[in-house]
Amino acid sequence: MTARLADIAAQAGVSEATVSRVLNGRPGVATATRESVLAALDVLGYERPVRLRQRSAGLVGLITPELENPIFPALAQVIGQALTRQGYTPVLATQTPGGSTEDELTEMLVDRGVAGIIFVSGLHADTSADMQRYDQLRGQGVPFVLVDGFSPKVRAPFISPDDRAAMGLAVTHLVSLGHTRIGLALGPKRFVPVLRKIEGFQQAMRDRLGLSPEESEELIQHSLYTLEGGQAAATALIDRGCTAVVCASDMMALGAIRAARQRGLGVPQNVSVVGFDDSPLIAFTDPPLTTIRKPVQSMGQAAVRALLEEIGGTPTPPSEFVFLPELVVRGSTASAHGVEARGRATGGAA
């Protein structure tokens, strides 16, 4: 129990005596401090004492496309914790191949009387999807917030990373290392984050290397947001002479490293690789991955704040909140001095 008190106190930023007073229901503790202790219990996974359990303010649905990419569980955890602190119960609904669609999951959540829904990388990010589904949801009186993807056709709060700025950071870093033949591996073109990454990449290639959009077009390869997709895209880009590959997800970047090694090339000795997301554990890959860190904590908390304002009847005007990413340099990028060695390894010019 003493160890547990110490953990809770450290998490809440209060003394163990204060934690004890809260857990035993004693007076003399400020409301904000009491809430901090209760939130610490939730975060650390301890059950609240029965007398302190807050009546749930309701269920909130969280719909994600999948959980294999570790960035989605990371975002779900941030959103779930933020909702729990506010007395809501998060309900995670995940799309799986051959399983329920976003519309079916939405209908299921609405039938259960959720107070609101947060959509992550959903159909709102697909330029080919019918956006009327969101108008219908609003017509049912269900507040919602959309993360990763934007459509001017939908009146709702949007939470996005700055995909254009992210590509600028990656290209600038690689050019500073002497790379001039930089490839971009990303998902299908119909998705808004993909289109924005292309815009940012082409603008950076123009600004840093003087390449026109037409000239940089051959350095862009579409595939799937998977390890295998990254491997296929990077293989094509390496065969086109790219000495560095920027990937639209960390999973794709791991595939790009595999592609280089299958060509007998070292990473970063012959090919530099940059990921996107900074997923959990990605710092411990071989080599540790240079990546663009998606601001998951800020985005998740902002999504919850926006949804609670919608639920509370004081919604912000429909708009997009854009969060700046950060370049995290690790071991998968290096100077382009290995180009000559790479040319010898592949038997061609680099």
PDB file of N, CA and C in Angstrom, residues 112-204:
ATOM      1  N   ARG A 112     -26.197   2.757 -28.908  1.00  0.00           N
ATOM      2  CA  ARG A 112     -25.894   2.620 -27.482  1.00  0.00           C
ATOM      3  C   ARG A 112     -25.910   3.960 -26.752  1.00  0.00           C
ATOM      4  N   GLY A 113     -26.324   4.986 -27.457  1.00  0.00           N
ATOM      5  CA  GLY A 113     -26.520   6.283 -26.811  1.00  0.00           C
ATOM      6  C   GLY A 113     -25.252   7.005 -26.421  1.00  0.00           C
ATOM      7  N   VAL A 114     -24.192   6.898 -27.240  1.00  0.00           N
ATOM      8  CA  VAL A 114     -22.950   7.601 -26.900  1.00  0.00           C
ATOM      9  C   VAL A 114     -23.178   9.110 -26.878  1.00  0.00           C
ATOM     10  N   ALA A 115     -22.394   9.775 -26.018  1.00  0.00           N
ATOM     11  CA  ALA A 115     -22.493  11.233 -25.916  1.00  0.00           C
ATOM     12  C   ALA A 115     -21.805  11.919 -27.091  1.00  0.00           C
ATOM     13  N   GLY A 116     -20.881  11.214 -27.739  1.00  0.00           N
ATOM     14  CA  GLY A 116     -20.166  11.768 -28.882  1.00  0.00           C
ATOM     15  C   GLY A 116     -19.236  10.725 -29.466  1.00  0.00           C
ATOM     16  N   ILE A 117     -18.630  11.055 -30.609  1.00  0.00           N
ATOM     17  CA  ILE A 117     -17.723  10.121 -31.290  1.00  0.00           C
ATOM     18  C   ILE A 117     -16.489  10.877 -31.788  1.00  0.00           C
ATOM     19  N   ILE A 118     -15.318  10.255 -31.631  1.00  0.00           N
ATOM     20  CA  ILE A 118     -14.075  10.767 -32.218  1.00  0.00           C
ATOM     21  C   ILE A 118     -13.646   9.782 -33.304  1.00  0.00           C
ATOM     22  N   PHE A 119     -13.517  10.277 -34.532  1.00  0.00           N
ATOM     23  CA  PHE A 119     -13.098   9.454 -35.663  1.00  0.00           C
ATOM     24  C   PHE A 119     -11.612   9.717 -35.938  1.00  0.00           C
ATOM     25  N   VAL A 120     -10.813   8.660 -36.014  1.00  0.00           N
ATOM     26  CA  VAL A 120      -9.386   8.793 -36.321  1.00  0.00           C
ATOM     27  C   VAL A 120      -9.109   8.175 -37.691  1.00  0.00           C
ATOM     28  N   SER A 121      -8.538   8.975 -38.596  1.00  0.00           N
ATOM     29  CA  SER A 121      -8.165   8.489 -39.938  1.00  0.00           C
ATOM     30  C   SER A 121      -9.321   7.723 -40.588  1.00  0.00           C
ATOM     31  N   GLY A 122     -10.496   8.295 -40.527  1.00  0.00           N
ATOM     32  CA  GLY A 122     -11.687   7.652 -41.070  1.00  0.00           C
ATOM     33  C   GLY A 122     -11.978   8.056 -42.501  1.00  0.00           C
ATOM     34  N   LEU A 123     -13.232   7.855 -42.907  1.00  0.00           N
ATOM     35  CA  LEU A 123     -13.632   8.189 -44.275  1.00  0.00           C
ATOM     36  C   LEU A 123     -13.532   9.689 -44.554  1.00  0.00           C
ATOM     37  N   HIS A 124     -13.514  10.492 -43.509  1.00  0.00           N
ATOM     38  CA  HIS A 124     -13.358  11.940 -43.704  1.00  0.00           C
ATOM     39  C   HIS A 124     -12.016  12.275 -44.354  1.00  0.00           C
ATOM     40  N   ALA A 125     -11.050  11.344 -44.266  1.00  0.00           N
ATOM     41  CA  ALA A 125      -9.731  11.568 -44.873  1.00  0.00           C
ATOM     42  C   ALA A 125      -9.669  11.096 -46.320  1.00  0.00           C
ATOM     43  N   ASP A 126     -10.747  10.451 -46.790  1.00  0.00           N
ATOM     44  CA  ASP A 126     -10.787   9.856 -48.129  1.00  0.00           C
ATOM     45  C   ASP A 126     -11.548  10.795 -49.072  1.00  0.00           C
ATOM     46  N   THR A 127     -10.841  11.370 -50.016  1.00  0.00           N
ATOM     47  CA  THR A 127     -11.473  12.351 -50.911  1.00  0.00           C
ATOM     48  C   THR A 127     -12.531  11.724 -51.811  1.00  0.00           C
ATOM     49  N   SER A 128     -12.533  10.392 -51.921  1.00  0.00           N
ATOM     50  CA  SER A 128     -13.516   9.726 -52.777  1.00  0.00           C
ATOM     51  C   SER A 128     -14.774   9.307 -51.993  1.00  0.00           C
ATOM     52  N   ALA A 129     -14.776   9.511 -50.675  1.00  0.00           N
ATOM     53  CA  ALA A 129     -15.905   9.065 -49.844  1.00  0.00           C
ATOM     54  C   ALA A 129     -17.027  10.095 -49.842  1.00  0.00           C
ATOM     55  N   ASP A 130     -18.241   9.627 -49.612  1.00  0.00           N
ATOM     56  CA  ASP A 130     -19.419  10.488 -49.511  1.00  0.00           C
ATOM     57  C   ASP A 130     -19.461  11.096 -48.106  1.00  0.00           C
ATOM     58  N   MET A 131     -19.388  12.415 -48.019  1.00  0.00           N
ATOM     59  CA  MET A 131     -19.340  13.087 -46.723  1.00  0.00           C
ATOM     60  C   MET A 131     -20.730  13.310 -46.111  1.00  0.00           C
ATOM     61  N   GLN A 132     -21.783  12.908 -46.821  1.00  0.00           N
ATOM     62  CA  GLN A 132     -23.129  13.103 -46.292  1.00  0.00           C
ATOM     63  C   GLN A 132     -23.359  12.286 -45.031  1.00  0.00           C
ATOM     64  N   ARG A 133     -22.586  11.223 -44.843  1.00  0.00           N
ATOM     65  CA  ARG A 133     -22.748  10.393 -43.643  1.00  0.00           C
ATOM     66  C   ARG A 133     -22.545  11.228 -42.380  1.00  0.00           C
ATOM     67  N   TYR A 134     -21.649  12.221 -42.452  1.00  0.00           N
ATOM     68  CA  TYR A 134     -21.388  13.058 -41.275  1.00  0.00           C
ATOM     69  C   TYR A 134     -22.512  14.074 -41.062  1.00  0.00           C
ATOM     70  N   ASP A 135     -23.107  14.547 -42.161  1.00  0.00           N
ATOM     71  CA  ASP A 135     -24.280  15.427 -42.034  1.00  0.00           C
ATOM     72  C   ASP A 135     -25.429  14.671 -41.367  1.00  0.00           C
ATOM     73  N   GLN A 136     -25.595  13.409 -41.740  1.00  0.00           N
ATOM     74  CA  GLN A 136     -26.660  12.592 -41.150  1.00  0.00           C
ATOM     75  C   GLN A 136     -26.411  12.384 -39.660  1.00  0.00           C
ATOM     76  N   LEU A 137     -25.149  12.190 -39.301  1.00  0.00           N
ATOM     77  CA  LEU A 137     -24.807  11.996 -37.894  1.00  0.00           C
ATOM     78  C   LEU A 137     -25.104  13.264 -37.100  1.00  0.00           C
ATOM     79  N   ARG A 138     -24.751  14.411 -37.668  1.00  0.00           N
ATOM     80  CA  ARG A 138     -25.056  15.680 -37.000  1.00  0.00           C
ATOM     81  C   ARG A 138     -26.561  15.866 -36.877  1.00  0.00           C
ATOM     82  N   GLY A 139     -27.292  15.434 -37.905  1.00  0.00           N
ATOM     83  CA  GLY A 139     -28.752  15.520 -37.866  1.00  0.00           C
ATOM     84  C   GLY A 139     -29.360  14.682 -36.757  1.00  0.00           C
ATOM     85  N   GLN A 140     -28.639  13.632 -36.343  1.00  0.00           N
ATOM     86  CA  GLN A 140     -29.106  12.790 -35.243  1.00  0.00           C
ATOM     87  C   GLN A 140     -28.756  13.387 -33.876  1.00  0.00           C
ATOM     88  N   GLY A 141     -28.081  14.537 -33.912  1.00  0.00           N
ATOM     89  CA  GLY A 141     -27.730  15.203 -32.657  1.00  0.00           C
ATOM     90  C   GLY A 141     -26.527  14.623 -31.944  1.00  0.00           C
ATOM     91  N   VAL A 142     -25.674  13.894 -32.682  1.00  0.00           N
ATOM     92  CA  VAL A 142     -24.485  13.286 -32.071  1.00  0.00           C
ATOM     93  C   VAL A 142     -23.252  14.149 -32.356  1.00  0.00           C
ATOM     94  N   PRO A 143     -22.640  14.754 -31.340  1.00  0.00           N
ATOM     95  CA  PRO A 143     -21.422  15.549 -31.567  1.00  0.00           C
ATOM     96  C   PRO A 143     -20.267  14.640 -32.002  1.00  0.00           C
ATOM     97  N   PHE A 144     -19.370  15.166 -32.828  1.00  0.00           N
ATOM     98  CA  PHE A 144     -18.220  14.366 -33.238  1.00  0.00           C
ATOM     99  C   PHE A 144     -17.050  15.267 -33.602  1.00  0.00           C
ATOM    100  N   VAL A 145     -15.858  14.664 -33.548  1.00  0.00           N
ATOM    101  CA  VAL A 145     -14.607  15.336 -33.896  1.00  0.00           C
ATOM    102  C   VAL A 145     -13.840  14.407 -34.827  1.00  0.00           C
ATOM    103  N   LEU A 146     -13.119  14.981 -35.788  1.00  0.00           N
ATOM    104  CA  LEU A 146     -12.428  14.201 -36.811  1.00  0.00           C
ATOM    105  C   LEU A 146     -10.915  14.444 -36.727  1.00  0.00           C
ATOM    106  N   VAL A 147     -10.158  13.351 -36.619  1.00  0.00           N
ATOM    107  CA  VAL A 147      -8.705  13.431 -36.455  1.00  0.00           C
ATOM    108  C   VAL A 147      -8.018  12.852 -37.694  1.00  0.00           C
ATOM    109  N   ASP A 148      -6.974  13.536 -38.179  1.00  0.00           N
ATOM    110  CA  ASP A 148      -6.182  13.063 -39.330  1.00  0.00           C
ATOM    111  C   ASP A 148      -7.016  13.020 -40.609  1.00  0.00           C
ATOM    112  N   GLY A 149      -7.127  14.143 -41.260  1.00  0.00           N
ATOM    113  CA  GLY A 149      -7.901  14.219 -42.497  1.00  0.00           C
ATOM    114  C   GLY A 149      -8.832  15.409 -42.416  1.00  0.00           C
ATOM    115  N   PHE A 150      -9.067  16.060 -43.550  1.00  0.00           N
ATOM    116  CA  PHE A 150      -9.911  17.263 -43.557  1.00  0.00           C
ATOM    117  C   PHE A 150     -10.794  17.289 -44.793  1.00  0.00           C
ATOM    118  N   SER A 151     -12.034  17.726 -44.617  1.00  0.00           N
ATOM    119  CA  SER A 151     -12.930  17.952 -45.747  1.00  0.00           C
ATOM    120  C   SER A 151     -13.715  19.233 -45.504  1.00  0.00           C
ATOM    121  N   PRO A 152     -13.659  20.174 -46.450  1.00  0.00           N
ATOM    122  CA  PRO A 152     -14.438  21.411 -46.294  1.00  0.00           C
ATOM    123  C   PRO A 152     -15.942  21.160 -46.349  1.00  0.00           C
ATOM    124  N   LYS A 153     -16.330  19.946 -46.751  1.00  0.00           N
ATOM    125  CA  LYS A 153     -17.755  19.627 -46.858  1.00  0.00           C
ATOM    126  C   LYS A 153     -18.380  19.268 -45.501  1.00  0.00           C
ATOM    127  N   VAL A 154     -17.546  19.055 -44.487  1.00  0.00           N
ATOM    128  CA  VAL A 154     -18.049  18.613 -43.181  1.00  0.00           C
ATOM    129  C   VAL A 154     -17.905  19.742 -42.164  1.00  0.00           C
ATOM    130  N   ARG A 155     -18.998  20.070 -41.497  1.00  0.00           N
ATOM    131  CA  ARG A 155     -18.981  21.107 -40.466  1.00  0.00           C
ATOM    132  C   ARG A 155     -18.700  20.438 -39.110  1.00  0.00           C
ATOM    133  N   ALA A 156     -17.438  20.453 -38.725  1.00  0.00           N
ATOM    134  CA  ALA A 156     -17.029  19.819 -37.475  1.00  0.00           C
ATOM    135  C   ALA A 156     -15.609  20.255 -37.144  1.00  0.00           C
ATOM    136  N   PRO A 157     -15.165  20.054 -35.899  1.00  0.00           N
ATOM    137  CA  PRO A 157     -13.760  20.326 -35.574  1.00  0.00           C
ATOM    138  C   PRO A 157     -12.860  19.225 -36.158  1.00  0.00           C
ATOM    139  N   PHE A 158     -11.759  19.637 -36.759  1.00  0.00           N
ATOM    140  CA  PHE A 158     -10.762  18.709 -37.300  1.00  0.00           C
ATOM    141  C   PHE A 158      -9.448  18.900 -36.537  1.00  0.00           C
ATOM    142  N   ILE A 159      -8.775  17.796 -36.255  1.00  0.00           N
ATOM    143  CA  ILE A 159      -7.476  17.813 -35.577  1.00  0.00           C
ATOM    144  C   ILE A 159      -6.466  17.145 -36.505  1.00  0.00           C
ATOM    145  N   SER A 160      -5.420  17.884 -36.905  1.00  0.00           N
ATOM    146  CA  SER A 160      -4.477  17.351 -37.899  1.00  0.00           C
ATOM    147  C   SER A 160      -3.036  17.693 -37.551  1.00  0.00           C
ATOM    148  N   PRO A 161      -2.101  16.821 -37.947  1.00  0.00           N
ATOM    149  CA  PRO A 161      -0.694  17.227 -37.924  1.00  0.00           C
ATOM    150  C   PRO A 161      -0.417  18.032 -39.198  1.00  0.00           C
ATOM    151  N   ASP A 162       0.611  18.853 -39.175  1.00  0.00           N
ATOM    152  CA  ASP A 162       0.958  19.631 -40.364  1.00  0.00           C
ATOM    153  C   ASP A 162       1.799  18.751 -41.286  1.00  0.00           C
ATOM    154  N   ASP A 163       1.115  18.042 -42.191  1.00  0.00           N
ATOM    155  CA  ASP A 163       1.808  17.096 -43.082  1.00  0.00           C
ATOM    156  C   ASP A 163       2.759  17.807 -44.030  1.00  0.00           C
ATOM    157  N   ARG A 164       2.392  18.995 -44.477  1.00  0.00           N
ATOM    158  CA  ARG A 164       3.270  19.737 -45.403  1.00  0.00           C
ATOM    159  C   ARG A 164       4.568  20.122 -44.696  1.00  0.00           C
ATOM    160  N   ALA A 165       4.439  20.660 -43.479  1.00  0.00           N
ATOM    161  CA  ALA A 165       5.634  21.052 -42.717  1.00  0.00           C
ATOM    162  C   ALA A 165       6.500  19.835 -42.404  1.00  0.00           C
ATOM    163  N   ALA A 166       5.871  18.694 -42.158  1.00  0.00           N
ATOM    164  CA  ALA A 166       6.613  17.472 -41.849  1.00  0.00           C
ATOM    165  C   ALA A 166       7.551  17.101 -42.990  1.00  0.00           C
ATOM    166  N   MET A 167       7.046  17.190 -44.216  1.00  0.00           N
ATOM    167  CA  MET A 167       7.880  16.854 -45.371  1.00  0.00           C
ATOM    168  C   MET A 167       9.002  17.871 -45.556  1.00  0.00           C
ATOM    169  N   GLY A 168       8.716  19.118 -45.226  1.00  0.00           N
ATOM    170  CA  GLY A 168       9.763  20.135 -45.282  1.00  0.00           C
ATOM    171  C   GLY A 168      10.893  19.823 -44.318  1.00  0.00           C
ATOM    172  N   LEU A 169      10.547  19.373 -43.116  1.00  0.00           N
ATOM    173  CA  LEU A 169      11.562  19.011 -42.119  1.00  0.00           C
ATOM    174  C   LEU A 169      12.417  17.846 -42.610  1.00  0.00           C
ATOM    175  N   ALA A 170      11.755  16.826 -43.178  1.00  0.00           N
ATOM    176  CA  ALA A 170      12.478  15.632 -43.625  1.00  0.00           C
ATOM    177  C   ALA A 170      13.420  15.959 -44.781  1.00  0.00           C
ATOM    178  N   VAL A 171      12.913  16.672 -45.776  1.00  0.00           N
ATOM    179  CA  VAL A 171      13.737  16.997 -46.952  1.00  0.00           C
ATOM    180  C   VAL A 171      14.901  17.902 -46.561  1.00  0.00           C
ATOM    181  N   THR A 172      14.639  18.912 -45.737  1.00  0.00           N
ATOM    182  CA  THR A 172      15.702  19.822 -45.304  1.00  0.00           C
ATOM    183  C   THR A 172      16.810  19.060 -44.594  1.00  0.00           C
ATOM    184  N   HIS A 173      16.432  18.125 -43.729  1.00  0.00           N
ATOM    185  CA  HIS A 173      17.414  17.306 -43.006  1.00  0.00           C
ATOM    186  C   HIS A 173      18.268  16.500 -43.977  1.00  0.00           C
ATOM    187  N   LEU A 174      17.627  15.847 -44.950  1.00  0.00           N
ATOM    188  CA  LEU A 174      18.366  14.985 -45.877  1.00  0.00           C
ATOM    189  C   LEU A 174      19.256  15.800 -46.824  1.00  0.00           C
ATOM    190  N   VAL A 175      18.772  16.956 -47.272  1.00  0.00           N
ATOM    191  CA  VAL A 175      19.582  17.816 -48.141  1.00  0.00           C
ATOM    192  C   VAL A 175      20.822  18.311 -47.380  1.00  0.00           C
ATOM    193  N   SER A 176      20.638  18.603 -46.082  1.00  0.00           N
ATOM    194  CA  SER A 176      21.776  19.066 -45.271  1.00  0.00           C
ATOM    195  C   SER A 176      22.847  17.987 -45.149  1.00  0.00           C
ATOM    196  N   LEU A 177      22.444  16.731 -45.359  1.00  0.00           N
ATOM    197  CA  LEU A 177      23.392  15.616 -45.307  1.00  0.00           C
ATOM    198  C   LEU A 177      24.009  15.323 -46.682  1.00  0.00           C
ATOM    199  N   GLY A 178      23.611  16.104 -47.685  1.00  0.00           N
ATOM    200  CA  GLY A 178      24.200  15.944 -49.013  1.00  0.00           C
ATOM    201  C   GLY A 178      23.384  15.121 -49.985  1.00  0.00           C
ATOM    202  N   HIS A 179      22.189  14.695 -49.592  1.00  0.00           N
ATOM    203  CA  HIS A 179      21.343  13.896 -50.494  1.00  0.00           C
ATOM    204  C   HIS A 179      20.641  14.817 -51.498  1.00  0.00           C
ATOM    205  N   THR A 180      20.652  14.413 -52.745  1.00  0.00           N
ATOM    206  CA  THR A 180      19.959  15.166 -53.790  1.00  0.00           C
ATOM    207  C   THR A 180      18.905  14.320 -54.500  1.00  0.00           C
ATOM    208  N   ARG A 181      19.002  13.030 -54.314  1.00  0.00           N
ATOM    209  CA  ARG A 181      18.039  12.100 -54.936  1.00  0.00           C
ATOM    210  C   ARG A 181      17.217  11.486 -53.798  1.00  0.00           C
ATOM    211  N   ILE A 182      16.129  12.160 -53.440  1.00  0.00           N
ATOM    212  CA  ILE A 182      15.317  11.811 -52.271  1.00  0.00           C
ATOM    213  C   ILE A 182      13.958  11.308 -52.740  1.00  0.00           C
ATOM    214  N   GLY A 183      13.570  10.124 -52.287  1.00  0.00           N
ATOM    215  CA  GLY A 183      12.287   9.558 -52.669  1.00  0.00           C
ATOM    216  C   GLY A 183      11.251   9.698 -51.560  1.00  0.00           C
ATOM    217  N   LEU A 184       9.980   9.606 -51.942  1.00  0.00           N
ATOM    218  CA  LEU A 184       8.865   9.681 -50.988  1.00  0.00           C
ATOM    219  C   LEU A 184       7.984   8.456 -51.164  1.00  0.00           C
ATOM    220  N   ALA A 185       7.827   7.688 -50.074  1.00  0.00           N
ATOM    221  CA  ALA A 185       6.974   6.494 -50.092  1.00  0.00           C
ATOM    222  C   ALA A 185       5.744   6.759 -49.233  1.00  0.00           C
ATOM    223  N   LEU A 186       4.572   6.643 -49.844  1.00  0.00           N
ATOM    224  CA  LEU A 186       3.358   6.921 -49.082  1.00  0.00           C
ATOM    225  C   LEU A 186       2.178   6.100 -49.571  1.00  0.00           C
ATOM    226  N   GLY A 187       1.018   6.307 -48.936  1.00  0.00           N
ATOM    227  CA  GLY A 187      -0.175   5.525 -49.215  1.00  0.00           C
ATOM    228  C   GLY A 187      -0.919   5.976 -50.456  1.00  0.00           C
ATOM    229  N   PRO A 188      -2.140   5.446 -50.652  1.00  0.00           N
ATOM    230  CA  PRO A 188      -2.939   5.783 -51.836  1.00  0.00           C
ATOM    231  C   PRO A 188      -3.219   7.279 -51.939  1.00  0.00           C
ATOM    232  N   LYS A 189      -3.287   7.766 -53.172  1.00  0.00           N
ATOM    233  CA  LYS A 189      -3.340   9.203 -53.429  1.00  0.00           C
ATOM    234  C   LYS A 189      -4.658   9.844 -53.014  1.00  0.00           C
ATOM    235  N   ARG A 190      -5.711   9.048 -52.800  1.00  0.00           N
ATOM    236  CA  ARG A 190      -7.021   9.653 -52.529  1.00  0.00           C
ATOM    237  C   ARG A 190      -7.156  10.202 -51.104  1.00  0.00           C
ATOM    238  N   PHE A 191      -6.171   9.941 -50.249  1.00  0.00           N
ATOM    239  CA  PHE A 191      -6.272  10.389 -48.863  1.00  0.00           C
ATOM    240  C   PHE A 191      -5.659  11.777 -48.667  1.00  0.00           C
ATOM    241  N   VAL A 192      -6.358  12.606 -47.893  1.00  0.00           N
ATOM    242  CA  VAL A 192      -5.940  13.987 -47.673  1.00  0.00           C
ATOM    243  C   VAL A 192      -4.521  14.081 -47.095  1.00  0.00           C
ATOM    244  N   PRO A 193      -4.153  13.311 -46.058  1.00  0.00           N
ATOM    245  CA  PRO A 193      -2.777  13.415 -45.552  1.00  0.00           C
ATOM    246  C   PRO A 193      -1.726  13.080 -46.607  1.00  0.00           C
ATOM    247  N   VAL A 194      -2.052  12.172 -47.521  1.00  0.00           N
ATOM    248  CA  VAL A 194      -1.122  11.813 -48.597  1.00  0.00           C
ATOM    249  C   VAL A 194      -0.953  12.995 -49.551  1.00  0.00           C
ATOM    250  N   LEU A 195      -2.061  13.593 -49.939  1.00  0.00           N
ATOM    251  CA  LEU A 195      -2.006  14.740 -50.853  1.00  0.00           C
ATOM    252  C   LEU A 195      -1.210  15.887 -50.233  1.00  0.00           C
ATOM    253  N   ARG A 196      -1.400  16.108 -48.947  1.00  0.00           N
ATOM    254  CA  ARG A 196      -0.671  17.195 -48.274  1.00  0.00           C
ATOM    255  C   ARG A 196       0.815  16.886 -48.161  1.00  0.00           C
ATOM    256  N   LYS A 197       1.141  15.631 -47.915  1.00  0.00           N
ATOM    257  CA  LYS A 197       2.567  15.264 -47.856  1.00  0.00           C
ATOM    258  C   LYS A 197       3.227  15.465 -49.221  1.00  0.00           C
ATOM    259  N   ILE A 198       2.510  15.127 -50.285  1.00  0.00           N
ATOM    260  CA  ILE A 198       3.049  15.332 -51.634  1.00  0.00           C
ATOM    261  C   ILE A 198       3.299  16.824 -51.868  1.00  0.00           C
ATOM    262  N   GLU A 199       2.338  17.653 -51.492  1.00  0.00           N
ATOM    263  CA  GLU A 199       2.503  19.108 -51.655  1.00  0.00           C
ATOM    264  C   GLU A 199       3.726  19.597 -50.895  1.00  0.00           C
ATOM    265  N   GLY A 200       3.862  19.157 -49.641  1.00  0.00           N
ATOM    266  CA  GLY A 200       4.995  19.590 -48.832  1.00  0.00           C
ATOM    267  C   GLY A 200       6.317  19.090 -49.379  1.00  0.00           C
ATOM    268  N   PHE A 201       6.317  17.849 -49.852  1.00  0.00           N
ATOM    269  CA  PHE A 201       7.536  17.255 -50.423  1.00  0.00           C
ATOM    270  C   PHE A 201       7.963  18.007 -51.686  1.00  0.00           C
ATOM    271  N   GLN A 202       7.018  18.234 -52.580  1.00  0.00           N
ATOM    272  CA  GLN A 202       7.366  18.905 -53.841  1.00  0.00           C
ATOM    273  C   GLN A 202       7.806  20.340 -53.600  1.00  0.00           C
ATOM    274  N   GLN A 203       7.178  21.016 -52.640  1.00  0.00           N
ATOM    275  CA  GLN A 203       7.582  22.384 -52.328  1.00  0.00           C
ATOM    276  C   GLN A 203       8.998  22.405 -51.748  1.00  0.00           C
ATOM    277  N   ALA A 204       9.289  21.454 -50.868  1.00  0.00           N
ATOM    278  CA  ALA A 204      10.624  21.395 -50.265  1.00  0.00           C
ATOM    279  C   ALA A 204      11.685  21.037 -51.304  1.00  0.00           C
TER     280      ALA A 204
END
